[in-house]
Amino acid sequence: MSEVAQHVVVIGGGMVAHRFVEALRSRDESGRWQVTVVAEEPRPPYDRVALTTYFTGRDPEDLHLGDDALWQDPKVSLRKGIRAVAIDRDGRHVTLATGETLAYDHLVLATGSYAAVPPVEGSDLQGCFVYRTIDDVAALRGYVEALRREHPDRPVRGAVVGGGLLGLEAAGALRELGAQSTVVEFAPRLMPLQVDDGGGAQLRSLIEALDVTVRTDTATAKVLGARRGLVTGMRFADGSDLDVDVVIFATGVRPRDELGRGAGLAVGERGGVVVDSDCSTTDAAISAIGEVACIDGRVWGLVAPGYAMAEVVADRMLGGTATFPGADSSTKLKLLGVDVASFGDAFATAPGCLEVVYADAVAGVYKKLVVSDDARTLLGGILVGDASSYAALRPLVGSELAADPSAYLVPDSGGLPAGDDLPDEATVCSCNNVSAAQIRGAVTDDGCCSLAEVKGCTKAGTSCGSCLPLVKKLTDTALEAAGVAVSRGLCEHFELTRAELFNAVQVTGARTFSEIVERHGRGRGCDICKPVVASILASLYGGHILDGEQGTLQDTNDHMLANLQKDGTYSVVPRIPGGEVTPEGLIEIGRIAKDFDLYTKITGGQRIDMFGARVEQLPLIWRRLVDAGFESGHAYGKSLRTVKSCVGQTWCRYGVQDSVAMAIRLELRYRGLRSPHKLKLGVSGCARECAEARGKDAGVIATDKGWNLYVGGNGGFTPRHAQLLAEDLDDEGLIRAIDRFFVYYIRTADRLQRTAPWLEELPGGIDHLREVVLDDALGIAADLDAAMEQHVSSYSDEWRDVLEDPEKLARFTSFVNAADVPDPSLRYEQERGQRRPVLVAGERIEVRR
């Protein structure tokens, strides 16, 4: 006779509730508990930490947590869009807003928190928002978009009250929406709970460089409104005013403890249902976890402590003895594209502790380590502008350092530990409280043979993901120590890395995907390996990328020779080498844009982007450009994008070399060069660096004697300054060095590996590269030179080639059976005097009234 299952009701449908249900079901092998989750929001639990990605085009469903199969489990019932209104502790049932009651054997409160709004006059005006849920951000987006349509002649003006984590996230959201953004913070610096004065000053500098206005030491006195009840401005305590259309309050959260209060459970002085170390409330049949729980007199607003509480309750309900282990308040975030991390005793509160600070205002970096009084034990740290060392440093908190603390801060000092140096007790994933020993144990004891299996076994790296590089390093090290070969293969069809495959194809001379996969791989290929093979074939043999079988290997943009936009149209970017264009050329580009009614914008790379082209219009636009002496450039593809330059000595009184001429020469030389990732160059005419060359893959800066060459600079998610490769080169020496650098990179880099991480992982780093490129230490310089010469001599305008090839031209239609019919699903609207395509797929958000 089987045992009757007990019923646990979970009130709350957030991240912590999801973690509790996942933990309970994964361990409850006998099916002892039947689970019902009561969620107020009309959707499954989602990643609230990643809420801002909603503004970058992601579908809300992309934020859903975990495997949907959890909610198909017959032992789990998810009740969405319904609110619990009361708890009857004597009768052990919960009353829902519908009047329905749910009996429970155990109740878990996971109601989270709500966004706090300070008692500021006018905070209820239309145009005031909070930043907490998907519905909040959807309403904000709808309101801003409506304002943009209402005021096409000026930008929407937004302000965020609160300069902490949420505040900067909200400021980033306004920026993504194209609105002006002002952050108003009461404290003397941004993120006052995470960074010190030095870090705050650097953070402010980086944020302001992104056109976000920052006001610290500022108290908001009133939100001003018009007669219609709309926000029109803000008034501050010092009497000054600010004109704004939208105000976002991001001033912290408060625990949703009203159900606990109503049921007579003990509540903390500052809110939150009081729980013991086993997360039980004053009623043993009720637990509280996450932001609603007050443990050791404190309410935690981070997800990691909530996850730990969820694990404790799941364990206890199955007869375990787990207790709350305490929480790690470490934080690592990318706010407005700026890395910020804080961990351990970041504010140096330990008696006698020492602070070691590295600051580079030019590079926009501030780093601080807090160590014990003998400078041997790491206690904490702050990283602003470059948090790449966070994953390696945070697990070392409480451990003895193997080198001088400064070695862990100074770039390229080699002080950071390898995967096998980390002590077992070091916490690697603070979100899920996973130690180095657990990751190693997943390999040695649980038989995991890959990063994916280790993640599934330990949950490490499955939340914010900031620890994934370290988890992978530990996994690979443990696998290799166990004698297991670590696969670095390209995909399931090729066990070779990209570099190995490149060499294999070069040696065997294979020229088609079919031949390559037959000789070096298996199966039919996939979206990972096909574009890689296409890139290798283009690098080795040249020719048109749409020739024969190659055309089927390309990804979407290369397949159409244009940049697909999210609305289904394409953009065209005429190549303008060095940013130099004649008035006649400029006028013709304008005529083309006008004739095809294209939205135009100057890009950050000194080019003119024309948006909104339909696929059948692409050849017509290319024809007009070719006739005017242009070619369509690459704003897409893993190839050279652009060479940015300043005006140089021709115009600038500080310039010492002709940077424009050099930029033109470089762009014409490397156009069409296929590589593992996109390539960008910059040429500055003097040390003032107006072309920002040190942020490029290859950066050239003029000197009195010639050119300095920097390599390995990247923007993107992990910005890197380029490293100096050579000094005072003449023109020919400069070009020869860049030739060899590019070809060596193309031949040895992994798939989608930009030059910065490639250079970091290159054995010997910049010194080795210098030996290869300048000293020919490997004896391959002539081969590298020949490879680049083959590219330069065989280059052909691939867009013009399409115009001259009827077979290739035939693919540029919206419908294969109606070549002249444009896509009727495309819609356009006017925006600041231009026609802009409208994304018609997806949900339209109603403006809050």
mmCIF file of C-alpha atoms in Angstrom, residues 63-281:
data_model
loop_
_atom_site.group_PDB
_atom_site.id
_atom_site.type_symbol
_atom_site.label_atom_id
_atom_site.label_comp_id
_atom_site.label_asym_id
_atom_site.label_seq_id
_atom_site.Cartn_x
_atom_site.Cartn_y
_atom_site.Cartn_z
ATOM 1 C CA LEU A 63 13.720 34.855 -19.246
ATOM 2 C CA HIS A 64 11.849 31.771 -18.035
ATOM 3 C CA LEU A 65 13.853 29.751 -15.549
ATOM 4 C CA GLY A 66 14.863 26.137 -15.851
ATOM 5 C CA ASP A 67 13.226 23.361 -17.774
ATOM 6 C CA ASP A 68 9.528 23.687 -18.592
ATOM 7 C CA ALA A 69 9.275 19.974 -17.831
ATOM 8 C CA LEU A 70 9.249 20.906 -14.141
ATOM 9 C CA TRP A 71 5.780 22.369 -14.568
ATOM 10 C CA GLN A 72 4.594 19.293 -16.469
ATOM 11 C CA ASP A 73 5.543 17.064 -13.527
ATOM 12 C CA PRO A 74 2.330 15.396 -12.215
ATOM 13 C CA LYS A 75 3.561 16.084 -8.696
ATOM 14 C CA VAL A 76 3.678 19.843 -9.376
ATOM 15 C CA SER A 77 0.842 22.292 -9.985
ATOM 16 C CA LEU A 78 1.608 25.898 -10.996
ATOM 17 C CA ARG A 79 -1.327 28.266 -10.431
ATOM 18 C CA LYS A 80 -0.470 31.466 -12.358
ATOM 19 C CA GLY A 81 -2.145 34.852 -12.085
ATOM 20 C CA ILE A 82 -3.814 34.237 -8.770
ATOM 21 C CA ARG A 83 -3.247 35.814 -5.372
ATOM 22 C CA ALA A 84 -3.270 34.272 -1.907
ATOM 23 C CA VAL A 85 -5.136 36.558 0.523
ATOM 24 C CA ALA A 86 -5.088 34.771 3.884
ATOM 25 C CA ILE A 87 -3.542 31.955 5.884
ATOM 26 C CA ASP A 88 -5.541 29.932 8.377
ATOM 27 C CA ARG A 89 -2.861 28.401 10.587
ATOM 28 C CA ASP A 90 -5.303 26.446 12.748
ATOM 29 C CA GLY A 91 -7.121 24.980 9.780
ATOM 30 C CA ARG A 92 -3.903 24.739 7.740
ATOM 31 C CA HIS A 93 -5.288 26.177 4.571
ATOM 32 C CA VAL A 94 -4.653 29.157 2.319
ATOM 33 C CA THR A 95 -7.449 31.302 0.912
ATOM 34 C CA LEU A 96 -7.069 32.575 -2.646
ATOM 35 C CA ALA A 97 -8.532 35.766 -4.102
ATOM 36 C CA THR A 98 -11.119 33.643 -5.912
ATOM 37 C CA GLY A 99 -12.425 32.355 -2.569
ATOM 38 C CA GLU A 100 -10.943 28.942 -3.152
ATOM 39 C CA THR A 101 -9.011 27.360 -0.307
ATOM 40 C CA LEU A 102 -5.933 25.151 -0.509
ATOM 41 C CA ALA A 103 -5.206 22.779 2.383
ATOM 42 C CA TYR A 104 -1.553 22.251 3.234
ATOM 43 C CA ASP A 105 0.616 20.002 5.333
ATOM 44 C CA HIS A 106 3.447 22.482 4.965
ATOM 45 C CA LEU A 107 3.409 26.052 3.713
ATOM 46 C CA VAL A 108 6.363 27.888 2.168
ATOM 47 C CA LEU A 109 6.239 31.675 1.962
ATOM 48 C CA ALA A 110 8.290 32.853 -1.008
ATOM 49 C CA THR A 111 6.432 36.071 -1.677
ATOM 50 C CA GLY A 112 9.593 38.108 -2.279
ATOM 51 C CA SER A 113 9.429 41.865 -2.035
ATOM 52 C CA TYR A 114 7.932 44.925 -3.655
ATOM 53 C CA ALA A 115 9.571 48.057 -5.000
ATOM 54 C CA ALA A 116 9.680 50.798 -2.412
ATOM 55 C CA VAL A 117 8.565 54.286 -3.438
ATOM 56 C CA PRO A 118 9.627 57.110 -1.112
ATOM 57 C CA PRO A 119 6.922 59.494 0.160
ATOM 58 C CA VAL A 120 7.657 62.116 -2.472
ATOM 59 C CA GLU A 121 4.832 64.413 -3.550
ATOM 60 C CA GLY A 122 3.804 63.612 -7.115
ATOM 61 C CA SER A 123 5.156 60.061 -7.136
ATOM 62 C CA ASP A 124 1.710 58.858 -8.212
ATOM 63 C CA LEU A 125 1.613 60.989 -11.358
ATOM 64 C CA GLN A 126 1.314 59.366 -14.752
ATOM 65 C CA GLY A 127 4.861 58.807 -15.961
ATOM 66 C CA CYS A 128 6.178 57.482 -12.636
ATOM 67 C CA PHE A 129 7.276 53.856 -12.648
ATOM 68 C CA VAL A 130 9.053 51.267 -10.547
ATOM 69 C CA TYR A 131 11.455 48.648 -11.873
ATOM 70 C CA ARG A 132 10.597 45.260 -10.472
ATOM 71 C CA THR A 133 8.635 42.960 -12.803
ATOM 72 C CA ILE A 134 8.199 42.254 -16.487
ATOM 73 C CA ASP A 135 4.906 44.131 -16.326
ATOM 74 C CA ASP A 136 6.736 47.143 -14.871
ATOM 75 C CA VAL A 137 9.309 47.268 -17.658
ATOM 76 C CA ALA A 138 6.702 46.557 -20.335
ATOM 77 C CA ALA A 139 4.625 49.482 -19.101
ATOM 78 C CA LEU A 140 7.727 51.688 -19.072
ATOM 79 C CA ARG A 141 8.603 50.764 -22.617
ATOM 80 C CA GLY A 142 5.082 51.382 -23.862
ATOM 81 C CA TYR A 143 4.947 54.784 -22.179
ATOM 82 C CA VAL A 144 8.305 55.917 -23.569
ATOM 83 C CA GLU A 145 7.429 54.738 -27.068
ATOM 84 C CA ALA A 146 4.138 56.651 -26.890
ATOM 85 C CA LEU A 147 6.004 59.795 -25.811
ATOM 86 C CA ARG A 148 8.430 59.428 -28.712
ATOM 87 C CA ARG A 149 5.532 59.338 -31.138
ATOM 88 C CA GLU A 150 3.921 62.326 -29.420
ATOM 89 C CA HIS A 151 7.141 64.378 -29.431
ATOM 90 C CA PRO A 152 9.080 63.355 -32.557
ATOM 91 C CA ASP A 153 11.026 66.634 -32.463
ATOM 92 C CA ARG A 154 12.847 65.977 -29.177
ATOM 93 C CA PRO A 155 14.148 63.062 -27.111
ATOM 94 C CA VAL A 156 12.196 61.662 -24.204
ATOM 95 C CA ARG A 157 13.677 62.902 -20.907
ATOM 96 C CA GLY A 158 13.940 60.352 -18.145
ATOM 97 C CA ALA A 159 15.235 60.328 -14.585
ATOM 98 C CA VAL A 160 15.935 57.528 -12.151
ATOM 99 C CA VAL A 161 15.688 58.111 -8.416
ATOM 100 C CA GLY A 162 18.311 55.839 -6.864
ATOM 101 C CA GLY A 163 21.883 55.226 -7.971
ATOM 102 C CA GLY A 164 22.234 51.669 -6.727
ATOM 103 C CA LEU A 165 22.121 48.408 -8.657
ATOM 104 C CA LEU A 166 18.497 48.741 -9.738
ATOM 105 C CA GLY A 167 18.864 52.450 -10.462
ATOM 106 C CA LEU A 168 21.698 51.969 -12.901
ATOM 107 C CA GLU A 169 19.852 49.052 -14.479
ATOM 108 C CA ALA A 170 16.860 51.373 -14.947
ATOM 109 C CA ALA A 171 19.084 54.102 -16.393
ATOM 110 C CA GLY A 172 20.381 51.537 -18.848
ATOM 111 C CA ALA A 173 16.812 50.656 -19.770
ATOM 112 C CA LEU A 174 16.003 54.312 -20.511
ATOM 113 C CA ARG A 175 19.118 54.530 -22.642
ATOM 114 C CA GLU A 176 18.122 51.396 -24.573
ATOM 115 C CA LEU A 177 14.784 53.072 -25.228
ATOM 116 C CA GLY A 178 16.540 56.104 -26.695
ATOM 117 C CA ALA A 179 15.591 58.394 -23.818
ATOM 118 C CA GLN A 180 17.840 60.859 -22.047
ATOM 119 C CA SER A 181 18.756 59.577 -18.638
ATOM 120 C CA THR A 182 19.599 61.308 -15.357
ATOM 121 C CA VAL A 183 20.433 59.313 -12.227
ATOM 122 C CA VAL A 184 19.582 61.036 -8.947
ATOM 123 C CA GLU A 185 21.299 59.587 -5.882
ATOM 124 C CA PHE A 186 20.913 60.795 -2.298
ATOM 125 C CA ALA A 187 24.320 59.399 -1.223
ATOM 126 C CA PRO A 188 27.638 61.050 -2.180
ATOM 127 C CA ARG A 189 28.424 58.349 -4.779
ATOM 128 C CA LEU A 190 26.813 55.767 -7.025
ATOM 129 C CA MET A 191 26.319 52.247 -5.665
ATOM 130 C CA PRO A 192 27.144 53.360 -2.124
ATOM 131 C CA LEU A 193 26.606 49.881 -0.687
ATOM 132 C CA GLN A 194 29.005 48.171 -3.101
ATOM 133 C CA VAL A 195 31.885 50.557 -3.891
ATOM 134 C CA ASP A 196 33.983 53.051 -1.957
ATOM 135 C CA ASP A 197 34.704 56.676 -2.828
ATOM 136 C CA GLY A 198 37.468 55.785 -5.297
ATOM 137 C CA GLY A 199 35.342 53.179 -7.040
ATOM 138 C CA GLY A 200 32.350 55.501 -7.002
ATOM 139 C CA ALA A 201 34.309 58.299 -8.654
ATOM 140 C CA GLN A 202 35.543 55.979 -11.410
ATOM 141 C CA LEU A 203 32.083 54.500 -11.867
ATOM 142 C CA ARG A 204 30.585 57.964 -12.191
ATOM 143 C CA SER A 205 33.159 58.908 -14.790
ATOM 144 C CA LEU A 206 32.393 55.798 -16.847
ATOM 145 C CA ILE A 207 28.630 56.248 -16.559
ATOM 146 C CA GLU A 208 28.759 59.924 -17.540
ATOM 147 C CA ALA A 209 30.872 59.024 -20.566
ATOM 148 C CA LEU A 210 27.803 57.108 -21.763
ATOM 149 C CA ASP A 211 25.727 60.298 -21.873
ATOM 150 C CA VAL A 212 23.979 59.519 -18.590
ATOM 151 C CA THR A 213 23.817 62.530 -16.273
ATOM 152 C CA VAL A 214 24.610 61.777 -12.630
ATOM 153 C CA ARG A 215 23.501 63.883 -9.651
ATOM 154 C CA THR A 216 24.769 62.659 -6.275
ATOM 155 C CA ASP A 217 24.153 64.259 -2.884
ATOM 156 C CA THR A 218 20.724 65.131 -4.235
ATOM 157 C CA ALA A 219 17.386 64.610 -2.519
ATOM 158 C CA THR A 220 14.199 64.539 -4.565
ATOM 159 C CA ALA A 221 11.606 66.855 -3.052
ATOM 160 C CA LYS A 222 8.754 66.635 -5.535
ATOM 161 C CA VAL A 223 7.691 65.252 -8.882
ATOM 162 C CA LEU A 224 6.112 68.029 -10.904
ATOM 163 C CA GLY A 225 3.058 67.456 -13.074
ATOM 164 C CA ALA A 226 0.799 69.162 -15.571
ATOM 165 C CA ARG A 227 -2.962 69.489 -15.376
ATOM 166 C CA ARG A 228 -3.480 66.190 -17.151
ATOM 167 C CA GLY A 229 -1.634 64.462 -14.367
ATOM 168 C CA LEU A 230 1.464 63.818 -16.479
ATOM 169 C CA VAL A 231 5.003 64.098 -15.189
ATOM 170 C CA THR A 232 6.711 67.272 -16.402
ATOM 171 C CA GLY A 233 9.686 67.629 -14.077
ATOM 172 C CA MET A 234 11.365 67.135 -10.723
ATOM 173 C CA ARG A 235 12.214 69.517 -7.926
ATOM 174 C CA PHE A 236 15.126 68.816 -5.626
ATOM 175 C CA ALA A 237 15.776 69.733 -2.009
ATOM 176 C CA ASP A 238 18.249 72.458 -3.045
ATOM 177 C CA GLY A 239 15.433 74.192 -4.959
ATOM 178 C CA SER A 240 16.645 73.326 -8.467
ATOM 179 C CA ASP A 241 14.337 71.796 -11.092
ATOM 180 C CA LEU A 242 14.826 69.264 -13.875
ATOM 181 C CA ASP A 243 12.518 68.864 -16.887
ATOM 182 C CA VAL A 244 11.615 65.178 -17.286
ATOM 183 C CA ASP A 245 8.842 63.115 -18.874
ATOM 184 C CA VAL A 246 9.457 59.861 -17.024
ATOM 185 C CA VAL A 247 10.582 59.119 -13.482
ATOM 186 C CA ILE A 248 11.640 55.650 -12.329
ATOM 187 C CA PHE A 249 11.867 54.978 -8.601
ATOM 188 C CA ALA A 250 14.616 52.477 -7.843
ATOM 189 C CA THR A 251 15.086 53.101 -4.153
ATOM 190 C CA GLY A 252 15.147 49.566 -2.834
ATOM 191 C CA VAL A 253 12.631 46.866 -1.980
ATOM 192 C CA ARG A 254 10.543 45.878 1.028
ATOM 193 C CA PRO A 255 9.543 42.311 1.984
ATOM 194 C CA ARG A 256 6.072 41.121 1.044
ATOM 195 C CA ASP A 257 5.279 39.959 4.567
ATOM 196 C CA GLU A 258 1.612 40.988 4.770
ATOM 197 C CA LEU A 259 0.352 37.390 4.697
ATOM 198 C CA GLY A 260 2.686 36.439 7.537
ATOM 199 C CA ARG A 261 1.639 39.470 9.553
ATOM 200 C CA GLY A 262 -2.028 38.686 8.968
ATOM 201 C CA ALA A 263 -1.461 35.121 10.148
ATOM 202 C CA GLY A 264 0.213 36.280 13.360
ATOM 203 C CA LEU A 265 3.732 35.142 12.494
ATOM 204 C CA ALA A 266 6.628 37.009 14.086
ATOM 205 C CA VAL A 267 7.955 39.832 11.893
ATOM 206 C CA GLY A 268 11.317 41.612 12.078
ATOM 207 C CA GLU A 269 11.710 45.255 13.145
ATOM 208 C CA ARG A 270 12.344 46.311 9.549
ATOM 209 C CA GLY A 271 9.943 43.782 8.075
ATOM 210 C CA GLY A 272 10.282 40.217 6.942
ATOM 211 C CA VAL A 273 8.911 37.034 8.497
ATOM 212 C CA VAL A 274 11.296 35.899 11.223
ATOM 213 C CA VAL A 275 12.814 32.464 10.641
ATOM 214 C CA ASP A 276 15.350 30.243 12.408
ATOM 215 C CA SER A 277 18.469 28.801 10.826
ATOM 216 C CA ASP A 278 16.294 26.019 9.363
ATOM 217 C CA CYS A 279 14.063 28.694 7.766
ATOM 218 C CA SER A 280 11.039 27.753 9.871
ATOM 219 C CA THR A 281 8.823 30.532 11.173
#
